[in-house]
Short mmCIF file of C-alpha atoms in Angstrom, two decimals:
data_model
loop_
_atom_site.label_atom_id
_atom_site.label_comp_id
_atom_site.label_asym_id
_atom_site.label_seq_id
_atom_site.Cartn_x
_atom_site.Cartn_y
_atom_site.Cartn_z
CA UNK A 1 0.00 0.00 0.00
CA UNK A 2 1.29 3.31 -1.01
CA UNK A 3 1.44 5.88 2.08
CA UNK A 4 1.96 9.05 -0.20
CA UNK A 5 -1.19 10.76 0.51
CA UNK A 6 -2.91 10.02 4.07
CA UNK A 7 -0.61 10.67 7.13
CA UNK A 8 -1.18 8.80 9.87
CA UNK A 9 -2.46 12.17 11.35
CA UNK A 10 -5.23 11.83 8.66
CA UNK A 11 -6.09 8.87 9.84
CA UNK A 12 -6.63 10.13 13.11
CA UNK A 13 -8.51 12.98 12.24
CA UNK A 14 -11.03 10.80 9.89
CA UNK A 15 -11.14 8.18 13.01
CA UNK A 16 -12.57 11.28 15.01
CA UNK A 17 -15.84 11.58 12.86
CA UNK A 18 -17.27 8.24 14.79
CA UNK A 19 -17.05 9.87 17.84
CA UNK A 20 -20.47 10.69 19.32
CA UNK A 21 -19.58 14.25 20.36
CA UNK A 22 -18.12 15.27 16.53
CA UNK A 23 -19.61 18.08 15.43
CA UNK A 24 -17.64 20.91 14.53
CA UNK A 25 -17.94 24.57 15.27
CA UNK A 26 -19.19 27.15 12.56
CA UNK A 27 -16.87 29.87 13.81
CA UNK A 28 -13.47 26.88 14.14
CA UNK A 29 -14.49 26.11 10.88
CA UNK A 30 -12.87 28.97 8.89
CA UNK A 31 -9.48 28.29 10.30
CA UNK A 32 -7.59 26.15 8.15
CA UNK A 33 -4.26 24.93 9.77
CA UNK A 34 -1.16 25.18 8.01
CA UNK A 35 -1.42 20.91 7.91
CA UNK A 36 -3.38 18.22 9.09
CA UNK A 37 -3.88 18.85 12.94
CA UNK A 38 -4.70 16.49 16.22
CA UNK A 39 -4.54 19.71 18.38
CA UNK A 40 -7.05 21.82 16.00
CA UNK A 41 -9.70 18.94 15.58
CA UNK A 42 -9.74 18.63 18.64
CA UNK A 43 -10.47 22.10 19.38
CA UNK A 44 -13.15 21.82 16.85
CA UNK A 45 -14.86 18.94 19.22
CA UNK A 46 -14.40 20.38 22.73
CA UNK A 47 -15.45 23.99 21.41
CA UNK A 48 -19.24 22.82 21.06
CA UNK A 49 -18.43 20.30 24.07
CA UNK A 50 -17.01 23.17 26.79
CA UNK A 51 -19.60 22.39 29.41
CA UNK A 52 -19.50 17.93 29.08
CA UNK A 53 -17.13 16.16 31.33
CA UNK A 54 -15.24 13.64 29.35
CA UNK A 55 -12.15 11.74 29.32
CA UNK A 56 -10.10 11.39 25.54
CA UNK A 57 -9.07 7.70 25.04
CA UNK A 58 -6.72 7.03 22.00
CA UNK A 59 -6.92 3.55 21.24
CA UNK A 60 -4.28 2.40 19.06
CA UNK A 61 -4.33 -1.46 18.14
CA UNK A 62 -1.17 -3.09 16.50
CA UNK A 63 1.05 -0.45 17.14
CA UNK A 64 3.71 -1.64 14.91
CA UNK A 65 1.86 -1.08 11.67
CA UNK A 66 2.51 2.87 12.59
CA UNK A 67 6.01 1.76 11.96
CA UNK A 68 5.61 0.67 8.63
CA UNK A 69 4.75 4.42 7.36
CA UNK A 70 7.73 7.01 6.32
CA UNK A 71 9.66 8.59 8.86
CA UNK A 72 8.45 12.04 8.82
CA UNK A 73 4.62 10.82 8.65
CA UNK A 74 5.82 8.33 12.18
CA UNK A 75 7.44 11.64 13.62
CA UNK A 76 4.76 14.14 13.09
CA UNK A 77 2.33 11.74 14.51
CA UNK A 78 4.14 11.30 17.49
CA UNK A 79 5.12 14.76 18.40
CA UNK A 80 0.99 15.80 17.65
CA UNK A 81 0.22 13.09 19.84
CA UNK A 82 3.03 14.42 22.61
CA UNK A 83 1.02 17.91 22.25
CA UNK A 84 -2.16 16.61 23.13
CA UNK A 85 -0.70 14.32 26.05
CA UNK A 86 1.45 16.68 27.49
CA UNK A 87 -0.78 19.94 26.93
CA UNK A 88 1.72 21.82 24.50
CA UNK A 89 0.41 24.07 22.13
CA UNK A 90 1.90 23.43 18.23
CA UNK A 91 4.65 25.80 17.45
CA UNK A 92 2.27 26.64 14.32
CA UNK A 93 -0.64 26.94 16.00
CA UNK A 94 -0.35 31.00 15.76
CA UNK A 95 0.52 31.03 12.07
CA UNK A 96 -2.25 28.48 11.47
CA UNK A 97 -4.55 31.55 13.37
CA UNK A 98 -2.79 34.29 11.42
CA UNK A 99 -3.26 32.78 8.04
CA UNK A 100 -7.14 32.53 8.34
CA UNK A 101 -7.27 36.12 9.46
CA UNK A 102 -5.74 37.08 6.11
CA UNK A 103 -7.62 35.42 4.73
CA UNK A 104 -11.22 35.99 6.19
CA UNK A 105 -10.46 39.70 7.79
CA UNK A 106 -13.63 39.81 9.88
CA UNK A 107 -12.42 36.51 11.52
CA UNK A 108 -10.01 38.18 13.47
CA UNK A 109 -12.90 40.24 15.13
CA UNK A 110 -15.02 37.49 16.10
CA UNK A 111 -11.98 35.05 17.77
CA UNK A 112 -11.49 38.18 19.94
CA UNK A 113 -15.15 38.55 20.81
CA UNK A 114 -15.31 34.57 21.46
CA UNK A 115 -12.12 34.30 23.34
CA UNK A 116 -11.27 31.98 21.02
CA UNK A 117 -7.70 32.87 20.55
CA UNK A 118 -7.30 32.16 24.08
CA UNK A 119 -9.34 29.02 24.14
CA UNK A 120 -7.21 27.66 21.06
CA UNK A 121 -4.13 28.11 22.93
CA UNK A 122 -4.79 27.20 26.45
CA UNK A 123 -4.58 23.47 27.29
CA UNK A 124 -6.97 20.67 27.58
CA UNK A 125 -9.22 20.50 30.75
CA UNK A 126 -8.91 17.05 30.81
CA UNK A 127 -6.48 14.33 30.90
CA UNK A 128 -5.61 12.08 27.65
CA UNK A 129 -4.86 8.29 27.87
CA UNK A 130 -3.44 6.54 25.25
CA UNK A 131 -3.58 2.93 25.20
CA UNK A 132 -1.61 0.80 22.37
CA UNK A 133 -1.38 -2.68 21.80
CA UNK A 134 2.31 -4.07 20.04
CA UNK A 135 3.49 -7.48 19.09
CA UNK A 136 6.35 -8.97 21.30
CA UNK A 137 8.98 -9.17 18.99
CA UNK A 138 8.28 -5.60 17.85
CA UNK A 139 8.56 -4.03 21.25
CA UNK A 140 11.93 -2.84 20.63
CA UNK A 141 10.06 -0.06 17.87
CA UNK A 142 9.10 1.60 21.53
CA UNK A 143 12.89 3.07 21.90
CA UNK A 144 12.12 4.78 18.17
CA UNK A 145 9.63 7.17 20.43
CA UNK A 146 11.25 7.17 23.56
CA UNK A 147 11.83 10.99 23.62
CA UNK A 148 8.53 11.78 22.46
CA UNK A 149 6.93 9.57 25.04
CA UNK A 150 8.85 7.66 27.70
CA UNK A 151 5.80 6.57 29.33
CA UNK A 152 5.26 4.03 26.53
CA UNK A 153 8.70 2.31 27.61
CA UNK A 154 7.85 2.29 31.20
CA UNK A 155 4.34 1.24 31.59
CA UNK A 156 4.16 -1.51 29.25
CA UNK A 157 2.18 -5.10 30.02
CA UNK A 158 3.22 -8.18 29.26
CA UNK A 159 0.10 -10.30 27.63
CA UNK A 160 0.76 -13.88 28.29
CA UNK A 161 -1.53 -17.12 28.05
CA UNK A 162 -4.49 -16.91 29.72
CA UNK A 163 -5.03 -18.10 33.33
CA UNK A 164 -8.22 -21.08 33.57
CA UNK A 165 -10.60 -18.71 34.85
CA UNK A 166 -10.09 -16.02 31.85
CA UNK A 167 -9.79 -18.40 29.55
CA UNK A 168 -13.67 -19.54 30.40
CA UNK A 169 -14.73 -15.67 30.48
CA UNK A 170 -13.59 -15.75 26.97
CA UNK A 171 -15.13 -18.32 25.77
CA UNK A 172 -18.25 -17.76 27.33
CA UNK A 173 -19.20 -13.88 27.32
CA UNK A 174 -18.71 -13.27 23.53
CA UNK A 175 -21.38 -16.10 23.28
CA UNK A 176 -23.95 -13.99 24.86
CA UNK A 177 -23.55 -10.86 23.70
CA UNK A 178 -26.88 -9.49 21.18
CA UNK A 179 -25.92 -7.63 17.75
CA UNK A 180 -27.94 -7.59 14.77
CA UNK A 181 -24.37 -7.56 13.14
CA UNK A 182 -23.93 -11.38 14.40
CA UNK A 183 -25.10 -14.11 11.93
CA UNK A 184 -26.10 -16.42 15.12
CA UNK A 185 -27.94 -15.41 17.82
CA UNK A 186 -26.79 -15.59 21.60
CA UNK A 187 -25.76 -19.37 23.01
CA UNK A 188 -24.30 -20.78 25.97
CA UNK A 189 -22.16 -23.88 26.77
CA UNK A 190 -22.65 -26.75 28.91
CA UNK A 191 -20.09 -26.51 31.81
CA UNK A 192 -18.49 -29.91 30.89
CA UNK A 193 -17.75 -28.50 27.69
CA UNK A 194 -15.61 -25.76 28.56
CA UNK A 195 -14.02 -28.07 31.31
CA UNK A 196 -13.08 -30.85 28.80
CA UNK A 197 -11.71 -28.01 26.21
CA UNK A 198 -9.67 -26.51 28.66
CA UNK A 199 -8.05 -29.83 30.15
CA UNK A 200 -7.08 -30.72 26.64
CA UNK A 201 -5.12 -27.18 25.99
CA UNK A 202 -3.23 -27.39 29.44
CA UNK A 203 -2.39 -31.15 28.87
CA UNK A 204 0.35 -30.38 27.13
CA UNK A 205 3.02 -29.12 28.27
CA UNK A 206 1.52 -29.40 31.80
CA UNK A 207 1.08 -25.77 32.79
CA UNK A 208 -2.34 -23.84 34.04
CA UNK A 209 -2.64 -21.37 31.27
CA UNK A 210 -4.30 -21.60 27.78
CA UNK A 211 -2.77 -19.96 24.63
CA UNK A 212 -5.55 -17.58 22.74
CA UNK A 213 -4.40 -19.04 19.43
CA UNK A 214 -5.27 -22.61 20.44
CA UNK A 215 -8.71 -21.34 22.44
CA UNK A 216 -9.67 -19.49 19.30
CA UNK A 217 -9.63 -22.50 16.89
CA UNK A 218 -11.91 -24.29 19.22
CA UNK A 219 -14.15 -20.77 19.35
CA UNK A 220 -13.91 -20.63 15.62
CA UNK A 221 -15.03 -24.74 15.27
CA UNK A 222 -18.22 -23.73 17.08
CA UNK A 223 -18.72 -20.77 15.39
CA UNK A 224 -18.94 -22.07 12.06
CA UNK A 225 -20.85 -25.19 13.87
CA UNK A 226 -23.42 -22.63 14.65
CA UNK A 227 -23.77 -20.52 11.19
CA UNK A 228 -23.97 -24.23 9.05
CA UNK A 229 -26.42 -24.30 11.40
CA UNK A 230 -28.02 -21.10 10.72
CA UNK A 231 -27.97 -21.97 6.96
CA UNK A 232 -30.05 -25.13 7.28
CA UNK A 233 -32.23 -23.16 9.49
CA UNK A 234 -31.66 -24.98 12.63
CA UNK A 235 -31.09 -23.14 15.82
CA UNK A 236 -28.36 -23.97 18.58
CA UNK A 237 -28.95 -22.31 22.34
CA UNK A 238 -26.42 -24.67 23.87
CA UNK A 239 -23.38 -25.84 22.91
CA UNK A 240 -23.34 -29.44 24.57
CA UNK A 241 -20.05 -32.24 24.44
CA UNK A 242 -21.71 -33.99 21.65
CA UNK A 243 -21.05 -30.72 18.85
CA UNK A 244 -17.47 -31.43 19.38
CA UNK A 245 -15.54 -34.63 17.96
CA UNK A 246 -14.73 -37.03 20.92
CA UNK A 247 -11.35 -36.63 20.18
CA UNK A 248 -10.62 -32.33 20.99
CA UNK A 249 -7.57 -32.78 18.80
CA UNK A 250 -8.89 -33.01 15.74
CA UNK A 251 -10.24 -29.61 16.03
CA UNK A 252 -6.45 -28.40 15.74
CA UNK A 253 -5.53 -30.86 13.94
CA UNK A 254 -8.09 -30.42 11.06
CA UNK A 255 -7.73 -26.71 11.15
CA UNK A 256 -5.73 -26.81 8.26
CA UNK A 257 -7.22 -29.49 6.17
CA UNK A 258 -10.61 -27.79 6.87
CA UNK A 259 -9.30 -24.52 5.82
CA UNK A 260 -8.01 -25.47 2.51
CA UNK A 261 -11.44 -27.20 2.09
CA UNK A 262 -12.82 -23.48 2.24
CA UNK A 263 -11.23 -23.23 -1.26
CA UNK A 264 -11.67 -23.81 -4.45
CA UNK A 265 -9.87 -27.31 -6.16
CA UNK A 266 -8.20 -25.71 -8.25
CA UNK A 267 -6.19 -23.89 -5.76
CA UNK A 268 -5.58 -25.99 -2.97
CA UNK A 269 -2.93 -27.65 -4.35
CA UNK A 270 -0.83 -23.87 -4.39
CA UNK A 271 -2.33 -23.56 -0.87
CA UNK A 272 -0.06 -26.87 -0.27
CA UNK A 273 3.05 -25.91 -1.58
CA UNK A 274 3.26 -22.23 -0.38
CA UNK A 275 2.23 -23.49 3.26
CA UNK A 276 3.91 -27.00 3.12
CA UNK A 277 7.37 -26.52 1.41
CA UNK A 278 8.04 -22.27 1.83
CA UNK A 279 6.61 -21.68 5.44
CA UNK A 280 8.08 -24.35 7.28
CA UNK A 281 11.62 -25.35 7.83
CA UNK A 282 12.56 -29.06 8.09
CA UNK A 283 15.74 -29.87 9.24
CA UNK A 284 16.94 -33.12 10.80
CA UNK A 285 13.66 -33.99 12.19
CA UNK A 286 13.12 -30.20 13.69
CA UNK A 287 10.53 -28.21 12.32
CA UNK A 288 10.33 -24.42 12.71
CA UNK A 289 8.06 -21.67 10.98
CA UNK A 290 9.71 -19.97 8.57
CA UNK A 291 9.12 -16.62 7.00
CA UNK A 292 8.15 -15.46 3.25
CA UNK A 293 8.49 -11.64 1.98
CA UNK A 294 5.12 -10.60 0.12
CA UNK A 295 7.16 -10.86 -3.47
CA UNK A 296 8.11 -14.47 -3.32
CA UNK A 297 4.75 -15.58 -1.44
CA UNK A 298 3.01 -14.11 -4.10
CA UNK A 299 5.45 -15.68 -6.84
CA UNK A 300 4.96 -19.19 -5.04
CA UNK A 301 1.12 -18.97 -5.22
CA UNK A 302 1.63 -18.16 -8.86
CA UNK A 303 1.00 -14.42 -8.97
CA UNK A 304 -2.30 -14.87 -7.20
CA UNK A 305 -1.95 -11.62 -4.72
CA UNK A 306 -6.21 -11.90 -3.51
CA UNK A 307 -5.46 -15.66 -2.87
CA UNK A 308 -2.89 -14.35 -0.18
CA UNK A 309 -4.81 -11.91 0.86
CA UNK A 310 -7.65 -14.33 1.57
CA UNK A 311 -5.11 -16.64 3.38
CA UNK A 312 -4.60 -14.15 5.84
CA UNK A 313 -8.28 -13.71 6.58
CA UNK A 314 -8.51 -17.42 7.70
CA UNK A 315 -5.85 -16.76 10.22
CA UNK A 316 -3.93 -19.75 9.18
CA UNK A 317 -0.87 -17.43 8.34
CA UNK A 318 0.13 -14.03 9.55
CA UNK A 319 0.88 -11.17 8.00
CA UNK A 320 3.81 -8.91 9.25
CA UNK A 321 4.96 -5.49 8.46
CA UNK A 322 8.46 -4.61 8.60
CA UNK A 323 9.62 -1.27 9.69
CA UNK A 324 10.84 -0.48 6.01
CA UNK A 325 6.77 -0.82 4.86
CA UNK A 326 7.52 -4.38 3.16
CA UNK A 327 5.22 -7.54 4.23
CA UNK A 328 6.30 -11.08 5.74
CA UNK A 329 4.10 -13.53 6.07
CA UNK A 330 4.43 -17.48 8.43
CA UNK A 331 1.82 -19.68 10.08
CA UNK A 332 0.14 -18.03 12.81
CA UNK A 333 1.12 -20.32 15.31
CA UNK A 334 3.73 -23.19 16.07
CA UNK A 335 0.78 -25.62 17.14
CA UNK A 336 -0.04 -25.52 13.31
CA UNK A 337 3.35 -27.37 12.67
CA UNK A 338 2.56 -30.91 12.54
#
């Protein structure tokens, strides 16, 4: 994907048009910053907002995607963001004010008469969070920001396999949440069955926690249990130990076989090859995942670039961006292996 045109900070500002309180001021309207600014939106929102009581959550999943951008788009992001966080005014903040006095005269008048020059320039009444989420063996992108932010360095949180008791929340709750979005409708599980699934994914190694990847193929089994349901017009309200083969392993270990079903026979055997021979490493009886750049995965599957893309979707391989922009792709998960 080309990066030419939208900034990250255009991004950001489009992202602030689902917000429930967006809707921008008349008079903030007319003044047109010299680029694309966080500080000046924001404005825009709070200036029809002055009397709510709100807190400003940026929520920025897979951090390490910013990364992938140019430099100067990852640097002005980060120093906007710094603005808001640390209550900073932009150093072009007044020439962004001058330049739409030139060119609307009578603006001038009615900032004074609003306070608005003031209210433009004085911080935020409230405090910003900023929450990210970042792969593991990306982390080390953090020290790129460090002087920008040094709070991202120190108050980071290690996400490891979930504890038995999470693990059941997140099996369960998703199941019985309503949207018309959904194709099936609310469910719930027998206790046995979420007993039996866990026991099988701490087996082994011995340990107490689950990994997500694992939990979610058995999530994903029963999903698509349910919506072949659906289709035949046959309704499900509990999941019971008889929807699941006797043997739990074969819902890993058909994961892939049942995936490729998903496609057409005329591409499965490509599926094969690209997975089979280019995305895992034999050697001497040890097996590792291996990693593919987008050119020669999409070379492999025989210039079919959708077919990768589609690949992806099914979450039986990853895609990765590199800090120079370029994509990698592997299996999403060494349990996929055998």
């Amino acid at each position: 994907k080309s990066f030419s045109t939208e900034t990250l900070v255009d991004k950001f500002i489009v992202a602030f048009k689902d917000v429930p309180q967006y809707k921008k001021s008349d008079l903030l309207e007319e003044l047109l910053p010299i680029k694309p600014s966080l500080w000046i939106e924001i404005k825009k929102i709070l200036y029809n907002n002055r009397k709510s009581h709100f807190t400003l959550l940026f929520f920025i999943d897979q951090l390490e995607e910013v990364f992938s951008y140019p430099e100067d788009f990852i640097i002005d992001f980060f120093i906007q963001l710094s603005e808001l966080f640390y209550g900073v005014p932009p150093k072009d903040l007044k020439d962004s004010i001058e330049r739409a006095s030139i060119l609307h005269p009578k603006l001038e008048k009615k900032f004074r008469e609003a306070n608005v020059l003031d209210f433009l320039l004085e911080p935020f009444p409230f405090d910003f969070k900023i929450i990210t989420t970042i792969r593991s063996d990306q982390v080390d992108q953090l020290d790129r920001i460090k002087k920008y932010f040094p709070e991202f360095v120190r108050n980071t949180y290690m996400l490891s396999a979930l504890e038995r008791e999470n693990a059941k929340d997140a099996i369960r709750k998703p199941a019985k949440i309503e949207d018309p979005l959904f194709l099936t409708e609310t469910f719930d599980y027998e206790d046995k069955v979420i007993e039996d699934i866990l026991d099988f994914l701490t087996q082994y190694p011995k340990n107490t926690r689950v990994e997500a990847f694992e939990l979610q193929l058995f999530c994903q089994y029963i999903e698509k249990l349910l919506i072949d349901r659906v289709n035949n017009k046959l309704r499900t309200k509990i999941i019971t130990r008889n929807d699941l083969p006797e043997d739990l392993g074969n819902v890993i270990h058909n994961f892939y076989e049942n995936t490729i079903e998903e496609f057409g026979v005329s591409v499965r055997e490509k599926i094969r090859i690209f997975v089979e021979d280019n995305l895992i490493h034999n050697e001497q009886g040890k097996r590792r995942r291996i990693s593919l750049d987008q050119a020669l995965a999409i070379d492999v599957l025989e210039g079919e670039k959708e077919l990768l893309n589609k690949l992806v979707k099914t979450r039986l391989i990853s895609e990765i961006k590199t800090s120079t922009g370029a994509c990698i792709y592997e299996l999403s998960h060494d349990v996929l292996i055998e």
